[in-house]
mmCIF file of C-alpha atoms and ligand atoms in Angstrom:
data_model
loop_
_atom_site.group_PDB
_atom_site.id
_atom_site.type_symbol
_atom_site.label_atom_id
_atom_site.label_comp_id
_atom_site.label_asym_id
_atom_site.label_seq_id
_atom_site.Cartn_x
_atom_site.Cartn_y
_atom_site.Cartn_z
ATOM 1 C CA PHE A 397 152.924 235.400 58.654
ATOM 2 C CA LEU A 398 151.610 233.935 61.893
ATOM 3 C CA THR A 399 151.153 236.511 64.568
ATOM 4 C CA VAL A 400 152.111 235.076 67.951
ATOM 5 C CA TYR A 401 149.329 235.765 70.384
ATOM 6 C CA SER A 402 149.727 235.772 74.116
ATOM 7 C CA LEU A 403 147.201 233.401 75.670
ATOM 8 C CA SER A 404 146.834 235.788 78.579
ATOM 9 C CA GLY A 405 146.745 238.822 76.342
ATOM 10 C CA SER A 406 143.770 240.536 74.856
ATOM 11 C CA ARG A 407 144.484 240.565 71.110
ATOM 12 C CA GLY A 408 143.264 237.189 69.874
ATOM 13 C CA CYS A 409 140.563 237.420 67.261
ATOM 14 C CA ARG A 410 139.944 241.052 67.980
ATOM 15 C CA SER A 411 142.983 242.239 66.047
ATOM 16 C CA LEU A 412 140.826 242.858 63.023
ATOM 17 C CA SER A 413 142.646 246.000 61.997
ATOM 18 C CA ARG A 414 145.079 243.789 60.083
ATOM 19 C CA PRO A 415 144.137 243.115 56.485
ATOM 20 C CA LEU A 416 142.815 239.656 55.757
ATOM 21 C CA GLY A 417 144.963 237.358 53.681
ATOM 22 C CA ARG A 418 148.702 236.785 53.676
ATOM 23 C CA ARG A 419 150.556 238.464 56.519
ATOM 24 C CA GLN A 420 153.704 240.517 56.417
ATOM 25 C CA GLY A 421 156.518 239.857 58.868
ATOM 26 C CA MET A 422 157.985 236.687 60.341
ATOM 27 C CA PRO A 423 157.332 233.662 58.157
ATOM 28 C CA TRP A 424 155.642 230.673 59.747
ATOM 29 C CA THR A 425 157.306 227.566 58.397
ATOM 30 C CA GLY A 426 154.691 225.084 59.578
ATOM 31 C CA ARG A 427 152.272 225.306 56.680
ATOM 32 C CA GLN A 428 149.607 222.710 57.090
ATOM 33 C CA GLU A 429 148.582 219.823 54.894
ATOM 34 C CA ARG A 430 145.857 220.350 52.301
ATOM 35 C CA THR A 431 143.292 218.083 50.688
ATOM 36 C CA LEU A 432 140.667 218.253 47.968
ATOM 37 C CA ILE A 433 137.073 217.653 49.000
ATOM 38 C CA ALA A 434 134.175 217.788 46.557
ATOM 39 C CA VAL A 435 130.440 217.560 47.030
ATOM 40 C CA LYS A 436 129.356 215.438 44.077
ATOM 41 C CA PRO A 437 126.279 216.176 41.932
ATOM 42 C CA ASP A 438 124.005 213.986 44.098
ATOM 43 C CA GLY A 439 125.138 215.883 47.203
ATOM 44 C CA VAL A 440 124.451 219.236 45.560
ATOM 45 C CA GLN A 441 121.045 218.124 44.247
ATOM 46 C CA ARG A 442 120.094 216.832 47.678
ATOM 47 C CA ARG A 443 121.069 220.149 49.319
ATOM 48 C CA LEU A 444 123.835 218.596 51.407
ATOM 49 C CA VAL A 445 126.491 221.225 50.653
ATOM 50 C CA GLY A 446 125.967 223.135 53.898
ATOM 51 C CA GLN A 447 126.001 220.065 56.129
ATOM 52 C CA ILE A 448 129.151 218.730 54.491
ATOM 53 C CA ILE A 449 130.990 222.041 54.822
ATOM 54 C CA GLN A 450 129.854 222.267 58.430
ATOM 55 C CA ARG A 451 131.521 218.972 59.323
ATOM 56 C CA PHE A 452 134.919 220.182 58.136
ATOM 57 C CA GLU A 453 134.487 223.525 59.863
ATOM 58 C CA GLN A 454 133.435 222.017 63.152
ATOM 59 C CA ARG A 455 136.321 219.555 63.093
ATOM 60 C CA GLY A 456 138.677 222.535 63.013
ATOM 61 C CA PHE A 457 139.910 222.561 59.432
ATOM 62 C CA LYS A 458 140.375 225.720 57.406
ATOM 63 C CA LEU A 459 138.752 226.371 54.051
ATOM 64 C CA VAL A 460 141.325 227.804 51.617
ATOM 65 C CA GLY A 461 139.528 227.345 48.273
ATOM 66 C CA LEU A 462 135.955 226.853 47.086
ATOM 67 C CA LYS A 463 134.098 226.876 43.786
ATOM 68 C CA MET A 464 131.031 225.462 42.099
ATOM 69 C CA VAL A 465 131.541 223.998 38.632
ATOM 70 C CA GLN A 466 129.910 221.648 36.190
ATOM 71 C CA ALA A 467 132.899 219.442 35.463
ATOM 72 C CA SER A 468 133.856 218.312 31.955
ATOM 73 C CA HIS A 469 134.684 214.732 31.042
ATOM 74 C CA GLY A 470 138.222 216.005 30.396
ATOM 75 C CA ILE A 471 138.962 217.091 33.943
ATOM 76 C CA LEU A 472 137.072 214.123 35.383
ATOM 77 C CA SER A 473 139.048 211.634 33.252
ATOM 78 C CA GLU A 474 142.214 213.088 34.684
ATOM 79 C CA HIS A 475 140.848 213.214 38.216
ATOM 80 C CA TYR A 476 139.769 209.566 38.045
ATOM 81 C CA GLY A 477 142.604 208.434 35.733
ATOM 82 C CA GLU A 478 143.486 205.468 37.939
ATOM 83 C CA LEU A 479 139.991 204.042 37.425
ATOM 84 C CA ARG A 480 140.118 204.233 33.623
ATOM 85 C CA THR A 481 139.940 200.449 33.204
ATOM 86 C CA LYS A 482 137.062 199.905 35.641
ATOM 87 C CA PRO A 483 133.709 198.809 34.191
ATOM 88 C CA PHE A 484 131.947 201.715 35.902
ATOM 89 C CA PHE A 485 134.320 204.382 34.549
ATOM 90 C CA GLN A 486 131.998 205.809 31.866
ATOM 91 C CA SER A 487 128.985 205.868 34.155
ATOM 92 C CA LEU A 488 131.160 207.540 36.814
ATOM 93 C CA LEU A 489 132.005 210.344 34.368
ATOM 94 C CA THR A 490 128.349 210.685 33.356
ATOM 95 C CA TYR A 491 127.280 210.925 37.009
ATOM 96 C CA MET A 492 130.050 213.341 37.972
ATOM 97 C CA SER A 493 129.304 215.663 35.045
ATOM 98 C CA SER A 494 125.502 215.479 35.425
ATOM 99 C CA GLY A 495 125.249 218.679 37.476
ATOM 100 C CA PRO A 496 127.286 221.089 39.551
ATOM 101 C CA VAL A 497 129.920 219.936 42.002
ATOM 102 C CA VAL A 498 131.261 222.029 44.864
ATOM 103 C CA VAL A 499 135.029 221.646 44.967
ATOM 104 C CA MET A 500 136.996 222.722 48.020
ATOM 105 C CA VAL A 501 140.478 222.735 49.447
ATOM 106 C CA TRP A 502 140.681 222.237 53.194
ATOM 107 C CA GLU A 503 143.821 222.735 55.239
ATOM 108 C CA GLY A 504 144.892 221.470 58.634
ATOM 109 C CA HIS A 505 146.864 219.010 60.690
ATOM 110 C CA ASN A 506 146.601 215.513 59.195
ATOM 111 C CA VAL A 507 143.687 216.672 57.040
ATOM 112 C CA VAL A 508 144.063 213.990 54.333
ATOM 113 C CA GLN A 509 143.749 211.026 56.667
ATOM 114 C CA ALA A 510 141.228 212.712 58.936
ATOM 115 C CA SER A 511 138.926 213.650 56.078
ATOM 116 C CA ARG A 512 138.999 210.112 54.632
ATOM 117 C CA LYS A 513 137.804 208.930 58.036
ATOM 118 C CA MET A 514 135.121 211.625 58.140
ATOM 119 C CA VAL A 515 133.933 210.652 54.641
ATOM 120 C CA GLY A 516 133.855 206.884 55.256
ATOM 121 C CA GLN A 517 134.361 203.901 52.971
ATOM 122 C CA THR A 518 133.753 204.173 49.224
ATOM 123 C CA ASN A 519 130.745 201.879 49.508
ATOM 124 C CA PRO A 520 128.269 203.589 51.856
ATOM 125 C CA ALA A 521 127.005 200.171 52.947
ATOM 126 C CA GLU A 522 130.370 199.778 54.716
ATOM 127 C CA ALA A 523 130.636 203.358 55.964
ATOM 128 C CA PRO A 524 129.733 203.677 59.650
ATOM 129 C CA ALA A 525 127.034 206.010 60.874
ATOM 130 C CA GLY A 526 128.689 209.281 61.797
ATOM 131 C CA THR A 527 130.649 209.430 58.540
ATOM 132 C CA ILE A 528 129.359 211.570 55.694
ATOM 133 C CA ARG A 529 128.733 208.615 53.396
ATOM 134 C CA GLY A 530 127.360 206.541 56.276
ATOM 135 C CA ASP A 531 124.897 209.267 57.177
ATOM 136 C CA PHE A 532 123.825 210.510 53.751
ATOM 137 C CA SER A 533 124.136 207.751 51.173
ATOM 138 C CA VAL A 534 123.324 204.117 50.416
ATOM 139 C CA HIS A 535 124.891 203.135 47.066
ATOM 140 C CA VAL A 536 128.513 203.146 45.919
ATOM 141 C CA SER A 537 127.632 204.941 42.676
ATOM 142 C CA ARG A 538 125.990 207.851 44.549
ATOM 143 C CA ASN A 539 128.225 208.475 47.530
ATOM 144 C CA VAL A 540 127.852 212.286 47.749
ATOM 145 C CA VAL A 541 131.438 213.319 48.416
ATOM 146 C CA HIS A 542 135.022 213.000 47.230
ATOM 147 C CA ALA A 543 138.142 213.187 49.398
ATOM 148 C CA SER A 544 141.770 212.792 48.289
ATOM 149 C CA ASP A 545 143.260 209.496 49.467
ATOM 150 C CA SER A 546 146.915 210.512 50.020
ATOM 151 C CA GLN A 547 149.049 213.617 50.309
ATOM 152 C CA GLU A 548 150.492 213.031 46.822
ATOM 153 C CA GLY A 549 147.031 212.506 45.379
ATOM 154 C CA ALA A 550 145.807 215.627 47.132
ATOM 155 C CA GLN A 551 148.577 217.734 45.615
ATOM 156 C CA LYS A 552 147.810 216.491 42.117
ATOM 157 C CA GLU A 553 144.059 216.987 42.533
ATOM 158 C CA ILE A 554 144.444 220.468 44.000
ATOM 159 C CA GLN A 555 146.614 221.493 41.041
ATOM 160 C CA LEU A 556 144.122 219.969 38.637
ATOM 161 C CA TRP A 557 141.102 221.825 40.024
ATOM 162 C CA PHE A 558 142.566 225.107 41.302
ATOM 163 C CA PRO A 559 145.056 227.623 39.942
ATOM 164 C CA ALA A 560 147.398 228.561 42.815
ATOM 165 C CA LYS A 561 146.067 232.123 42.845
ATOM 166 C CA ASP A 562 142.617 230.879 43.846
ATOM 167 C CA LEU A 563 143.847 229.335 47.096
ATOM 168 C CA LEU A 564 144.087 231.761 49.987
ATOM 169 C CA ASP A 565 146.711 231.739 52.717
ATOM 170 C CA TRP A 566 144.984 233.227 55.709
ATOM 171 C CA ASP A 567 145.276 232.942 59.455
ATOM 172 C CA CYS A 568 142.199 231.534 61.112
ATOM 173 C CA CYS A 569 141.758 233.309 64.411
ATOM 174 C CA ASP A 570 141.227 230.119 66.429
ATOM 175 C CA GLN A 571 144.263 228.250 65.152
ATOM 176 C CA ILE A 572 146.252 228.521 68.380
ATOM 177 C CA TYR A 573 143.414 226.558 69.962
ATOM 178 C CA THR A 574 143.149 223.828 67.299
ATOM 179 C CA ILE A 575 146.838 223.122 66.627
ATOM 180 C CA GLU A 576 150.056 223.591 68.528
ATOM 181 C CA VAL A 577 151.913 226.430 66.796
HETATM 182 P P1 LIG Q 954 136.906 206.866 46.829
HETATM 183 O O1 LIG Q 954 135.967 207.896 46.254
HETATM 184 O O2 LIG Q 954 136.446 206.376 48.178
HETATM 185 O O3 LIG Q 954 138.346 207.318 46.837
HETATM 186 P P2 LIG Q 954 137.564 205.197 44.526
HETATM 187 O O4 LIG Q 954 137.869 203.748 44.554
HETATM 188 O O5 LIG Q 954 138.683 206.149 44.269
HETATM 189 O O6 LIG Q 954 136.828 205.556 45.902
HETATM 190 O O7 LIG Q 954 136.421 205.419 43.450
HETATM 191 C C1 LIG Q 954 136.084 206.716 43.015
HETATM 192 C C2 LIG Q 954 134.598 206.816 42.872
HETATM 193 O O8 LIG Q 954 134.157 205.915 41.868
HETATM 194 C C3 LIG Q 954 133.788 206.429 44.099
HETATM 195 O O9 LIG Q 954 133.713 207.442 45.067
HETATM 196 C C4 LIG Q 954 132.443 206.137 43.470
HETATM 197 O O10 LIG Q 954 131.769 207.364 43.140
HETATM 198 C C5 LIG Q 954 132.847 205.462 42.173
HETATM 199 N N1 LIG Q 954 132.874 204.004 42.320
HETATM 200 C C6 LIG Q 954 133.802 203.254 42.955
HETATM 201 N N2 LIG Q 954 133.492 201.943 42.888
HETATM 202 C C7 LIG Q 954 132.328 201.863 42.190
HETATM 203 C C8 LIG Q 954 131.484 200.784 41.791
HETATM 204 O O11 LIG Q 954 131.749 199.612 42.057
HETATM 205 N N3 LIG Q 954 130.366 201.111 41.087
HETATM 206 C C9 LIG Q 954 130.048 202.391 40.759
HETATM 207 N N4 LIG Q 954 130.808 203.434 41.119
HETATM 208 C C10 LIG Q 954 131.938 203.183 41.837
HETATM 209 MG MG1 LIG Q 955 139.649 207.706 45.275
#
């Protein structure tokens, strides 16, 4: 579905006559990695949604799914299943279900590892300035954002939060300038 543009040509982003969404024609086999990012209830309450989205956009990643939900304990228990035995598990569920979260799927080269770096350490006290947690949070229990920690984890989380039909395959018009295609 990737249209091959000529760098010296004049089509580029101006070929807007094509419909948005999945393309007809030659398949492009290099589908990029995806990860689940969520702005947690503290991030939404503190009006950080725009700034967090902006960081992923400006890095060059592509948004392929987005929704705002107030999450149930059911979905959160599954999402944080590995932490079930931790002493903070119940308070984590209470915090995460206390208000809306903005859940997103971002796509791009090496997006899982890159977004963990952009988000910073779990404990904001250890997260360097320049990371999302290092810039916007101070306490481990209110660290404003979630990011999948591995490709396998990302796949599970994406399936948990999004039906496949709600994720869009689309060609971002700058992708020949952000990745080698
Ligand atoms: P991560 O979000 O960086 O992947 P995890 O260890 O997977 O970190 O923990 C999930 C979430 O659980 C954290 O983002 C944070 O909201 C919460 N959490 C982790 N450790 C603590 C803690 O010691 N006290 C309170 N909440 C914690
Ligand atoms: Mg984690």
